[in-house]
PDB file of C-alpha atoms and ligand atoms in Angstrom:
ATOM      1  CA  UNK P 349     149.828 184.412 120.701  1.00 44.00           C
ATOM      2  CA  UNK P 350     150.522 180.836 119.643  1.00 45.00           C
ATOM      3  CA  UNK P 351     147.973 178.661 121.491  1.00 47.00           C
ATOM      4  CA  UNK P 352     149.730 175.415 120.522  1.00 47.00           C
ATOM      5  CA  UNK P 353     153.250 174.200 121.220  1.00 44.00           C
ATOM      6  CA  UNK P 354     155.304 173.978 118.000  1.00 45.00           C
ATOM      7  CA  UNK P 355     154.918 174.406 114.268  1.00 50.00           C
ATOM      8  CA  UNK P 356     154.285 171.135 112.554  1.00 86.00           C
ATOM      9  CA  UNK P 357     152.924 169.480 109.488  1.00 95.00           C
ATOM     10  CA  UNK P 358     150.101 167.102 110.443  1.00 97.00           C
ATOM     11  CA  UNK P 359     150.959 163.809 108.773  1.00 96.00           C
ATOM     12  CA  UNK P 360     147.652 162.057 108.078  1.00 97.00           C
ATOM     13  CA  UNK P 361     149.347 159.219 106.236  1.00 97.00           C
ATOM     14  CA  UNK P 362     151.472 158.310 109.255  1.00 96.00           C
ATOM     15  CA  UNK P 363     148.560 158.688 111.704  1.00 97.00           C
ATOM     16  CA  UNK P 364     146.289 156.582 109.491  1.00 98.00           C
ATOM     17  CA  UNK P 365     148.994 153.896 109.365  1.00 98.00           C
ATOM     18  CA  UNK P 366     149.077 153.883 113.191  1.00 98.00           C
ATOM     19  CA  UNK P 367     145.251 153.627 113.389  1.00 98.00           C
ATOM     20  CA  UNK P 368     145.268 150.770 110.860  1.00 98.00           C
ATOM     21  CA  UNK P 369     148.003 148.970 112.814  1.00 98.00           C
ATOM     22  CA  UNK P 370     145.814 149.233 115.968  1.00 98.00           C
ATOM     23  CA  UNK P 371     142.839 147.864 114.011  1.00 98.00           C
ATOM     24  CA  UNK P 372     144.970 145.033 112.578  1.00 98.00           C
ATOM     25  CA  UNK P 373     146.024 144.011 116.113  1.00 98.00           C
ATOM     26  CA  UNK P 374     142.416 143.955 117.321  1.00 98.00           C
ATOM     27  CA  UNK P 375     141.296 141.998 114.246  1.00 98.00           C
ATOM     28  CA  UNK P 376     144.100 139.465 114.775  1.00 98.00           C
ATOM     29  CA  UNK P 377     143.003 138.997 118.367  1.00 98.00           C
ATOM     30  CA  UNK P 378     139.345 138.525 117.312  1.00 98.00           C
ATOM     31  CA  UNK P 379     140.380 136.029 114.650  1.00 97.00           C
ATOM     32  CA  UNK P 380     142.380 134.019 117.176  1.00 98.00           C
ATOM     33  CA  UNK P 381     139.042 133.746 119.049  1.00 97.00           C
ATOM     34  CA  UNK P 382     137.375 132.461 115.880  1.00 97.00           C
ATOM     35  CA  UNK P 383     135.662 135.689 114.824  1.00 97.00           C
ATOM     36  CA  UNK P 384     136.338 137.743 111.679  1.00 98.00           C
ATOM     37  CA  UNK P 385     134.759 141.205 111.367  1.00 98.00           C
ATOM     38  CA  UNK P 386     133.083 141.833 108.004  1.00 98.00           C
ATOM     39  CA  UNK P 387     132.210 144.977 106.074  1.00 98.00           C
ATOM     40  CA  UNK P 388     129.703 145.122 103.198  1.00 98.00           C
ATOM     41  CA  UNK P 389     130.183 147.920 100.659  1.00 98.00           C
ATOM     42  CA  UNK P 390     127.304 148.633  98.283  1.00 98.00           C
ATOM     43  CA  UNK P 391     127.942 150.589  95.079  1.00 98.00           C
ATOM     44  CA  UNK P 392     125.091 151.548  92.773  1.00 98.00           C
ATOM     45  CA  UNK P 393     126.085 152.704  89.280  1.00 98.00           C
ATOM     46  CA  UNK P 394     129.325 153.568  87.521  1.00 96.00           C
ATOM     47  CA  UNK P 395     130.475 156.857  89.114  1.00 96.00           C
ATOM     48  CA  UNK P 396     134.229 156.886  88.462  1.00 95.00           C
ATOM     49  CA  UNK P 397     135.282 158.519  91.757  1.00 94.00           C
ATOM     50  CA  UNK P 398     132.984 156.188  93.760  1.00 96.00           C
ATOM     51  CA  UNK P 399     134.546 153.159  92.071  1.00 97.00           C
ATOM     52  CA  UNK P 400     138.003 154.302  93.179  1.00 96.00           C
ATOM     53  CA  UNK P 401     136.797 154.971  96.756  1.00 96.00           C
ATOM     54  CA  UNK P 402     135.128 151.555  96.971  1.00 97.00           C
ATOM     55  CA  UNK P 403     138.198 149.771  95.604  1.00 97.00           C
ATOM     56  CA  UNK P 404     140.377 151.513  98.208  1.00 97.00           C
ATOM     57  CA  UNK P 405     137.990 150.606 101.025  1.00 97.00           C
ATOM     58  CA  UNK P 406     137.982 146.942 100.008  1.00 97.00           C
ATOM     59  CA  UNK P 407     141.798 146.875  99.666  1.00 97.00           C
ATOM     60  CA  UNK P 408     142.327 148.502 103.070  1.00 97.00           C
ATOM     61  CA  UNK P 409     139.884 146.064 104.702  1.00 98.00           C
ATOM     62  CA  UNK P 410     141.887 143.132 103.313  1.00 98.00           C
ATOM     63  CA  UNK P 411     145.117 144.668 104.636  1.00 98.00           C
ATOM     64  CA  UNK P 412     143.816 144.777 108.210  1.00 98.00           C
ATOM     65  CA  UNK P 413     142.165 141.344 108.014  1.00 98.00           C
ATOM     66  CA  UNK P 414     138.552 142.547 107.798  1.00 98.00           C
ATOM     67  CA  UNK P 415     136.473 140.441 105.412  1.00 98.00           C
ATOM     68  CA  UNK P 416     134.764 142.605 102.819  1.00 98.00           C
ATOM     69  CA  UNK P 417     131.755 141.908 100.689  1.00 98.00           C
ATOM     70  CA  UNK P 418     131.334 144.116  97.631  1.00 97.00           C
ATOM     71  CA  UNK P 419     127.850 144.454  96.171  1.00 97.00           C
ATOM     72  CA  UNK P 420     127.821 146.222  92.810  1.00 98.00           C
ATOM     73  CA  UNK P 421     124.415 147.099  91.413  1.00 98.00           C
ATOM     74  CA  UNK P 422     123.536 148.657  88.022  1.00 98.00           C
ATOM     75  CA  UNK P 423     122.640 152.389  87.828  1.00 98.00           C
ATOM     76  CA  UNK P 424     118.998 151.575  86.993  1.00 98.00           C
ATOM     77  CA  UNK P 425     118.520 149.494  90.163  1.00 98.00           C
ATOM     78  CA  UNK P 426     115.046 150.074  91.642  1.00 98.00           C
ATOM     79  CA  UNK P 427     115.018 151.596  95.102  1.00 98.00           C
ATOM     80  CA  UNK P 428     112.997 148.623  96.390  1.00 98.00           C
ATOM     81  CA  UNK P 429     115.703 146.235  95.207  1.00 98.00           C
ATOM     82  CA  UNK P 430     118.432 148.264  96.920  1.00 98.00           C
ATOM     83  CA  UNK P 431     116.356 148.288 100.118  1.00 98.00           C
ATOM     84  CA  UNK P 432     116.047 144.503  99.757  1.00 98.00           C
ATOM     85  CA  UNK P 433     119.851 144.119  99.563  1.00 98.00           C
ATOM     86  CA  UNK P 434     120.252 146.273 102.696  1.00 98.00           C
ATOM     87  CA  UNK P 435     117.606 144.282 104.558  1.00 98.00           C
ATOM     88  CA  UNK P 436     119.446 141.047 103.755  1.00 98.00           C
ATOM     89  CA  UNK P 437     122.721 142.535 105.016  1.00 98.00           C
ATOM     90  CA  UNK P 438     120.984 143.815 108.172  1.00 98.00           C
ATOM     91  CA  UNK P 439     119.752 140.293 108.903  1.00 98.00           C
ATOM     92  CA  UNK P 440     123.079 138.565 108.177  1.00 98.00           C
ATOM     93  CA  UNK P 441     124.827 138.007 111.548  1.00 97.00           C
ATOM     94  CA  UNK P 442     128.180 137.554 109.761  1.00 98.00           C
ATOM     95  CA  UNK P 443     128.087 141.168 108.477  1.00 98.00           C
ATOM     96  CA  UNK P 444     129.109 143.827 110.995  1.00 98.00           C
ATOM     97  CA  UNK P 445     129.293 146.978 108.876  1.00 98.00           C
ATOM     98  CA  UNK P 446     127.229 148.236 105.935  1.00 98.00           C
ATOM     99  CA  UNK P 447     128.293 151.181 103.760  1.00 98.00           C
ATOM    100  CA  UNK P 448     126.277 152.426 100.801  1.00 98.00           C
ATOM    101  CA  UNK P 449     128.607 154.561  98.675  1.00 98.00           C
ATOM    102  CA  UNK P 450     127.237 158.049  97.925  1.00 97.00           C
ATOM    103  CA  UNK P 451     126.139 159.702  95.712  1.00 96.00           C
ATOM    104  CA  UNK P 452     123.299 157.409  94.647  1.00 98.00           C
ATOM    105  CA  UNK P 453     121.624 157.717  91.213  1.00 98.00           C
ATOM    106  CA  UNK P 454     119.043 160.517  91.095  1.00 97.00           C
ATOM    107  CA  UNK P 455     115.953 158.256  91.101  1.00 98.00           C
ATOM    108  CA  UNK P 456     116.873 156.817  94.531  1.00 98.00           C
ATOM    109  CA  UNK P 457     115.912 158.563  97.791  1.00 98.00           C
ATOM    110  CA  UNK P 458     119.215 158.731  99.648  1.00 98.00           C
ATOM    111  CA  UNK P 459     117.605 159.467 103.020  1.00 98.00           C
ATOM    112  CA  UNK P 460     115.335 156.412 102.839  1.00 98.00           C
ATOM    113  CA  UNK P 461     118.270 154.203 101.908  1.00 98.00           C
ATOM    114  CA  UNK P 462     120.476 155.450 104.757  1.00 98.00           C
ATOM    115  CA  UNK P 463     117.567 155.058 107.206  1.00 98.00           C
ATOM    116  CA  UNK P 464     117.184 151.419 106.111  1.00 98.00           C
ATOM    117  CA  UNK P 465     120.662 150.482 107.409  1.00 98.00           C
ATOM    118  CA  UNK P 466     120.607 149.042 110.923  1.00 98.00           C
ATOM    119  CA  UNK P 467     122.026 151.777 113.234  1.00 98.00           C
ATOM    120  CA  UNK P 468     124.318 149.144 114.802  1.00 98.00           C
ATOM    121  CA  UNK P 469     125.838 148.358 111.362  1.00 98.00           C
ATOM    122  CA  UNK P 470     125.874 151.970 110.141  1.00 98.00           C
ATOM    123  CA  UNK P 471     129.672 152.420 109.840  1.00 98.00           C
ATOM    124  CA  UNK P 472     129.170 155.811 108.109  1.00 98.00           C
ATOM    125  CA  UNK P 473     127.229 157.156 111.092  1.00 98.00           C
ATOM    126  CA  UNK P 474     124.603 158.643 108.753  1.00 98.00           C
ATOM    127  CA  UNK P 475     121.444 157.018 110.230  1.00 98.00           C
ATOM    128  CA  UNK P 476     119.347 159.539 112.156  1.00 98.00           C
ATOM    129  CA  UNK P 477     119.633 157.381 115.315  1.00 98.00           C
ATOM    130  CA  UNK P 478     123.421 157.846 115.167  1.00 98.00           C
ATOM    131  CA  UNK P 479     123.181 161.518 114.147  1.00 98.00           C
ATOM    132  CA  UNK P 480     120.859 162.100 117.134  1.00 98.00           C
ATOM    133  CA  UNK P 481     123.081 160.029 119.431  1.00 98.00           C
ATOM    134  CA  UNK P 482     126.089 162.141 118.461  1.00 98.00           C
ATOM    135  CA  UNK P 483     124.124 165.351 119.095  1.00 97.00           C
ATOM    136  CA  UNK P 484     123.274 164.002 122.567  1.00 97.00           C
ATOM    137  CA  UNK P 485     126.912 163.061 123.228  1.00 94.00           C
ATOM    138  CA  UNK P 486     126.197 159.303 123.401  1.00 95.00           C
ATOM    139  CA  UNK P 487     128.639 156.572 122.381  1.00 93.00           C
ATOM    140  CA  UNK P 488     127.483 155.870 118.811  1.00 98.00           C
ATOM    141  CA  UNK P 489     128.984 155.271 115.370  1.00 98.00           C
ATOM    142  CA  UNK P 490     130.152 158.669 114.074  1.00 98.00           C
ATOM    143  CA  UNK P 491     131.042 159.717 110.495  1.00 98.00           C
ATOM    144  CA  UNK P 492     134.542 158.632 109.427  1.00 98.00           C
ATOM    145  CA  UNK P 493     136.029 161.872 108.057  1.00 98.00           C
ATOM    146  CA  UNK P 494     135.183 164.061 111.085  1.00 98.00           C
ATOM    147  CA  UNK P 495     136.243 161.247 113.446  1.00 98.00           C
ATOM    148  CA  UNK P 496     139.589 161.097 111.632  1.00 98.00           C
ATOM    149  CA  UNK P 497     139.923 164.894 111.882  1.00 98.00           C
ATOM    150  CA  UNK P 498     139.357 164.688 115.654  1.00 98.00           C
ATOM    151  CA  UNK P 499     142.193 162.167 115.977  1.00 98.00           C
ATOM    152  CA  UNK P 500     144.515 164.509 114.006  1.00 98.00           C
ATOM    153  CA  UNK P 501     143.475 167.441 116.196  1.00 98.00           C
ATOM    154  CA  UNK P 502     143.985 165.556 119.464  1.00 97.00           C
ATOM    155  CA  UNK P 503     147.445 164.466 118.320  1.00 95.00           C
ATOM    156  CA  UNK P 504     148.358 167.986 117.123  1.00 93.00           C
ATOM    157  CA  UNK P 505     146.839 170.078 119.909  1.00 92.00           C
ATOM    158  CA  UNK P 506     146.624 167.844 122.952  1.00 89.00           C
ATOM    159  CA  UNK P 507     143.944 169.623 125.003  1.00 94.00           C
ATOM    160  CA  UNK P 508     141.020 170.888 122.918  1.00 98.00           C
ATOM    161  CA  UNK P 509     138.892 172.192 125.812  1.00 98.00           C
ATOM    162  CA  UNK P 510     138.019 175.879 125.510  1.00 98.00           C
ATOM    163  CA  UNK P 511     139.582 176.339 122.066  1.00 98.00           C
ATOM    164  CA  UNK P 512     137.540 178.284 119.516  1.00 98.00           C
ATOM    165  CA  UNK P 513     136.942 175.964 116.553  1.00 98.00           C
ATOM    166  CA  UNK P 514     135.501 177.353 113.333  1.00 98.00           C
ATOM    167  CA  UNK P 515     134.050 174.822 110.878  1.00 98.00           C
ATOM    168  CA  UNK P 516     133.572 176.004 107.295  1.00 98.00           C
ATOM    169  CA  UNK P 517     130.747 174.032 105.620  1.00 98.00           C
ATOM    170  CA  UNK P 518     127.531 172.505 106.941  1.00 98.00           C
ATOM    171  CA  UNK P 519     127.233 169.189 105.078  1.00 97.00           C
ATOM    172  CA  UNK P 520     125.737 166.133 106.781  1.00 97.00           C
ATOM    173  CA  UNK P 521     128.892 164.127 105.977  1.00 97.00           C
ATOM    174  CA  UNK P 522     131.516 166.526 107.373  1.00 98.00           C
ATOM    175  CA  UNK P 523     130.502 170.000 108.611  1.00 98.00           C
ATOM    176  CA  UNK P 524     127.629 169.174 110.980  1.00 98.00           C
ATOM    177  CA  UNK P 525     129.122 166.035 112.597  1.00 98.00           C
ATOM    178  CA  UNK P 526     132.505 167.817 112.865  1.00 98.00           C
ATOM    179  CA  UNK P 527     130.849 170.628 114.815  1.00 98.00           C
ATOM    180  CA  UNK P 528     129.115 168.086 117.097  1.00 98.00           C
ATOM    181  CA  UNK P 529     132.388 166.232 117.811  1.00 98.00           C
ATOM    182  CA  UNK P 530     134.236 169.486 118.565  1.00 98.00           C
ATOM    183  CA  UNK P 531     131.427 170.512 120.918  1.00 98.00           C
ATOM    184  CA  UNK P 532     131.681 167.128 122.642  1.00 97.00           C
ATOM    185  CA  UNK P 533     135.402 167.886 123.129  1.00 97.00           C
ATOM    186  CA  UNK P 534     134.449 171.133 124.944  1.00 98.00           C
ATOM    187  CA  UNK P 535     135.464 173.490 122.148  1.00 98.00           C
ATOM    188  CA  UNK P 536     133.615 176.722 121.488  1.00 98.00           C
ATOM    189  CA  UNK P 537     132.226 176.017 118.033  1.00 98.00           C
ATOM    190  CA  UNK P 538     131.227 178.333 115.193  1.00 98.00           C
ATOM    191  CA  UNK P 539     129.869 176.892 111.933  1.00 98.00           C
ATOM    192  CA  UNK P 540     130.189 179.201 108.925  1.00 98.00           C
ATOM    193  CA  UNK P 541     128.981 178.634 105.362  1.00 97.00           C
ATOM    194  CA  UNK P 542     128.401 180.216 101.964  1.00 95.00           C
ATOM    195  CA  UNK P 543     125.703 182.575 103.345  1.00 97.00           C
ATOM    196  CA  UNK P 544     127.747 183.776 106.338  1.00 98.00           C
ATOM    197  CA  UNK P 545     128.774 187.457 106.342  1.00 98.00           C
ATOM    198  CA  UNK P 546     132.482 188.274 106.250  1.00 98.00           C
ATOM    199  CA  UNK P 547     133.888 184.748 106.257  1.00 98.00           C
ATOM    200  CA  UNK P 548     137.534 185.875 106.583  1.00 98.00           C
ATOM    201  CA  UNK P 549     136.756 187.852 109.772  1.00 98.00           C
ATOM    202  CA  UNK P 550     134.863 184.905 111.304  1.00 98.00           C
ATOM    203  CA  UNK P 551     137.686 182.491 110.423  1.00 98.00           C
ATOM    204  CA  UNK P 552     140.324 184.820 111.881  1.00 98.00           C
ATOM    205  CA  UNK P 553     138.784 184.117 115.315  1.00 98.00           C
ATOM    206  CA  UNK P 554     139.668 180.426 115.072  1.00 98.00           C
ATOM    207  CA  UNK P 555     142.236 178.607 117.225  1.00 98.00           C
ATOM    208  CA  UNK P 556     141.216 175.557 115.173  1.00 98.00           C
ATOM    209  CA  UNK P 557     139.977 175.931 111.588  1.00 98.00           C
ATOM    210  CA  UNK P 558     138.342 172.989 109.807  1.00 98.00           C
ATOM    211  CA  UNK P 559     137.465 173.571 106.175  1.00 98.00           C
ATOM    212  CA  UNK P 560     135.121 171.327 104.193  1.00 98.00           C
ATOM    213  CA  UNK P 561     133.852 173.419 101.294  1.00 97.00           C
ATOM    214  CA  UNK P 562     135.510 171.967  98.182  1.00 97.00           C
ATOM    215  CA  UNK P 563     136.811 175.274  96.776  1.00 97.00           C
ATOM    216  CA  UNK P 564     140.466 175.194  95.744  1.00 98.00           C
ATOM    217  CA  UNK P 565     142.684 177.553  97.797  1.00 98.00           C
ATOM    218  CA  UNK P 566     139.702 179.623  99.008  1.00 98.00           C
ATOM    219  CA  UNK P 567     141.353 180.306 102.347  1.00 98.00           C
ATOM    220  CA  UNK P 568     144.281 182.703 102.177  1.00 98.00           C
ATOM    221  CA  UNK P 569     146.576 184.254 104.783  1.00 98.00           C
ATOM    222  CA  UNK P 570     144.031 186.988 105.625  1.00 98.00           C
ATOM    223  CA  UNK P 571     141.583 184.286 106.919  1.00 98.00           C
ATOM    224  CA  UNK P 572     144.036 182.965 109.513  1.00 98.00           C
ATOM    225  CA  UNK P 573     145.008 184.004 113.020  1.00 98.00           C
ATOM    226  CA  UNK P 574     148.716 183.391 113.668  1.00 97.00           C
ATOM    227  CA  UNK P 575     149.079 180.113 115.601  1.00 96.00           C
ATOM    228  CA  UNK P 576     145.892 178.529 114.216  1.00 97.00           C
ATOM    229  CA  UNK P 577     145.696 174.749 113.709  1.00 97.00           C
ATOM    230  CA  UNK P 578     144.297 174.070 110.224  1.00 98.00           C
ATOM    231  CA  UNK P 579     142.501 170.885 109.165  1.00 98.00           C
ATOM    232  CA  UNK P 580     141.832 170.961 105.428  1.00 98.00           C
ATOM    233  CA  UNK P 581     139.182 168.422 104.387  1.00 98.00           C
ATOM    234  CA  UNK P 582     138.965 169.761 100.809  1.00 97.00           C
ATOM    235  CA  UNK P 583     140.344 167.603  98.016  1.00 96.00           C
ATOM    236  CA  UNK P 584     140.100 169.600  94.801  1.00 95.00           C
ATOM    237  CA  UNK P 585     141.554 168.668  91.440  1.00 95.00           C
ATOM    238  CA  UNK P 586     142.923 171.629  89.457  1.00 97.00           C
ATOM    239  CA  UNK P 587     144.922 172.145  86.268  1.00 97.00           C
ATOM    240  CA  UNK P 588     148.091 174.121  86.931  1.00 95.00           C
ATOM    241  CA  UNK P 589     151.207 174.679  84.830  1.00 94.00           C
ATOM    242  CA  UNK P 590     149.831 172.213  82.297  1.00 96.00           C
ATOM    243  CA  UNK P 591     149.316 169.390  84.780  1.00 96.00           C
ATOM    244  CA  UNK P 592     146.564 168.078  86.975  1.00 97.00           C
ATOM    245  CA  UNK P 593     147.062 168.214  90.757  1.00 96.00           C
ATOM    246  CA  UNK P 594     145.169 167.972  94.039  1.00 96.00           C
ATOM    247  CA  UNK P 595     144.887 170.986  96.330  1.00 97.00           C
ATOM    248  CA  UNK P 596     142.898 171.730  99.472  1.00 98.00           C
ATOM    249  CA  UNK P 597     140.472 174.513 100.401  1.00 98.00           C
ATOM    250  CA  UNK P 598     143.402 176.287 102.051  1.00 98.00           C
ATOM    251  CA  UNK P 599     146.209 178.042 100.192  1.00 98.00           C
ATOM    252  CA  UNK P 600     148.850 175.838 101.790  1.00 97.00           C
ATOM    253  CA  UNK P 601     151.889 177.972 100.899  1.00 95.00           C
ATOM    254  CA  UNK P 602     150.226 181.105 102.301  1.00 97.00           C
ATOM    255  CA  UNK P 603     149.018 179.330 105.465  1.00 97.00           C
ATOM    256  CA  UNK P 604     152.224 177.482 106.352  1.00 94.00           C
ATOM    257  CA  UNK P 605     154.135 180.441 107.839  1.00 94.00           C
ATOM    258  CA  UNK P 606     151.107 181.424 109.983  1.00 96.00           C
ATOM    259  CA  UNK P 607     149.736 178.095 111.205  1.00 96.00           C
ATOM    260  CA  UNK P 608     150.931 176.261 114.311  1.00 95.00           C
ATOM    261  CA  UNK P 609     150.028 173.044 112.504  1.00 96.00           C
ATOM    262  CA  UNK P 610     148.370 172.219 109.198  1.00 97.00           C
ATOM    263  CA  UNK P 611     147.284 169.181 107.190  1.00 98.00           C
ATOM    264  CA  UNK P 612     148.664 168.898 103.644  1.00 97.00           C
ATOM    265  CA  UNK P 613     146.568 167.861 100.631  1.00 97.00           C
ATOM    266  CA  UNK P 614     147.081 165.099  99.705  1.00 96.00           C
ATOM    267  CA  UNK P 615     148.369 163.163 102.730  1.00 96.00           C
ATOM    268  CA  UNK P 616     146.380 164.928 105.450  1.00 97.00           C
ATOM    269  CA  UNK P 617     142.726 164.117 106.161  1.00 98.00           C
ATOM    270  CA  UNK P 618     142.248 161.786 103.149  1.00 97.00           C
ATOM    271  CA  UNK P 619     143.926 158.643 104.540  1.00 97.00           C
ATOM    272  CA  UNK P 620     142.122 159.082 107.886  1.00 98.00           C
ATOM    273  CA  UNK P 621     138.662 158.510 106.395  1.00 98.00           C
ATOM    274  CA  UNK P 622     139.332 154.902 105.412  1.00 97.00           C
ATOM    275  CA  UNK P 623     141.281 154.228 108.618  1.00 98.00           C
ATOM    276  CA  UNK P 624     138.237 155.326 110.639  1.00 98.00           C
ATOM    277  CA  UNK P 625     135.940 153.218 108.465  1.00 98.00           C
ATOM    278  CA  UNK P 626     137.958 150.187 109.585  1.00 98.00           C
ATOM    279  CA  UNK P 627     137.874 151.385 113.201  1.00 98.00           C
ATOM    280  CA  UNK P 628     134.089 151.887 112.946  1.00 98.00           C
ATOM    281  CA  UNK P 629     133.667 148.326 111.633  1.00 98.00           C
ATOM    282  CA  UNK P 630     135.263 147.056 114.852  1.00 98.00           C
ATOM    283  CA  UNK P 631     133.181 149.445 116.950  1.00 98.00           C
ATOM    284  CA  UNK P 632     130.039 148.207 115.147  1.00 98.00           C
ATOM    285  CA  UNK P 633     130.938 144.595 116.008  1.00 98.00           C
ATOM    286  CA  UNK P 634     131.433 145.634 119.632  1.00 98.00           C
ATOM    287  CA  UNK P 635     128.064 147.442 119.733  1.00 97.00           C
ATOM    288  CA  UNK P 636     126.354 144.375 118.213  1.00 97.00           C
ATOM    289  CA  UNK P 637     127.927 142.118 120.838  1.00 96.00           C
ATOM    290  CA  UNK P 638     126.790 144.478 123.608  1.00 96.00           C
ATOM    291  CA  UNK P 639     123.239 144.512 122.179  1.00 96.00           C
ATOM    292  CA  UNK P 640     123.194 140.709 121.951  1.00 95.00           C
ATOM    293  CA  UNK P 641     124.399 140.477 125.556  1.00 95.00           C
ATOM    294  CA  UNK P 642     121.647 142.878 126.707  1.00 94.00           C
ATOM    295  CA  UNK P 643     119.068 140.762 124.867  1.00 92.00           C
ATOM    296  CA  UNK P 644     120.324 137.551 126.504  1.00 92.00           C
ATOM    297  CA  UNK P 645     120.171 139.194 129.942  1.00 91.00           C
ATOM    298  CA  UNK P 646     116.659 140.508 129.263  1.00 87.00           C
ATOM    299  CA  UNK P 647     115.490 137.034 128.192  1.00 71.00           C
ATOM    300  CA  UNK P 648     116.781 135.457 131.391  1.00 68.00           C
ATOM    301  CA  UNK P 649     115.294 137.979 133.779  1.00 64.00           C
ATOM    302  CA  UNK P 650     111.869 137.063 135.181  1.00 65.00           C
ATOM    303  CA  UNK P 651     109.037 138.824 133.372  1.00 59.00           C
TER     304      UNK P 651
HETATM  305  N1  LIG R 280     130.832 159.536  99.338  1.00 63.80           N
HETATM  306  C1  LIG R 280     131.718 160.517  99.649  1.00 63.80           C
HETATM  307  N2  LIG R 280     132.074 160.435 100.941  1.00 63.80           N
HETATM  308  C2  LIG R 280     131.397 159.380 101.453  1.00 63.80           C
HETATM  309  C3  LIG R 280     131.370 158.788 102.749  1.00 63.80           C
HETATM  310  O1  LIG R 280     132.017 159.226 103.703  1.00 63.80           O
HETATM  311  N3  LIG R 280     130.552 157.706 102.870  1.00 63.80           N
HETATM  312  C4  LIG R 280     129.804 157.216 101.840  1.00 63.80           C
HETATM  313  N4  LIG R 280     129.031 156.168 102.075  1.00 63.80           N
HETATM  314  N5  LIG R 280     129.820 157.756 100.630  1.00 63.80           N
HETATM  315  C5  LIG R 280     130.613 158.823 100.442  1.00 63.80           C
END
């Protein structure tokens, strides 16, 4: 039976535009009060894809009125120097969000770098304080891609409570935080991965299927229960009919007749990631203001 109202294509581009318009309004209001949110983006090395992502993040920030500061460092940057840059950004009260673009060059310990970012400025939601806060269901900064997927799901499905969500992939960036957010929304959550037995059978149980594996068109019609809502996080470049194109983890043409709603690739989850980065920058500013207020109150109470 179809658990969701009507068949539809989930338009991530349109939803991201709405999120960005909301952010723009909030930024305008802050600026009228004399405050401009600021995001620092740190890129180490020359990775071509990372350069494109960083350029897009900076452009989008400008569009919504968020000031951005781009720090480009050479690939042979010492870890200590990168940690020094982060420490400076942590201390700068005019910077509200810090993002270190991943992957980092092999000689740098990614975990140590992410742990060095102040949890209140951690707009990626990768610091263990934020990962733990999410697991505990507290109001913390959460990773942008899964947060964007949740917005698409809420818009597409309405009530999520009690739905069986299956997440394919267990990465720290998408799979694990996605599962935590779905659990927070009262879904029944199953996480499956490359070592799971009979993936198609597990996925056929899903009312909501979120795929983040990075394998072009892995998921065919036999993986899907009729009426499923499909969120395809995969963005895979393939060569087909002599040209290069982007496809998701899901065989879109095969899934379309079965799904109650599905995200296309491109134009589905992709635009939501940057939109939620902008939203997180505002949330980070809010959390910093709350922390400053708590500190002022603590200072004025008798010891
Ligand atoms: N590289 C690929 N995805 C991401 C992301 O969400 N955040 C950061 N910082 N780097 C990435």
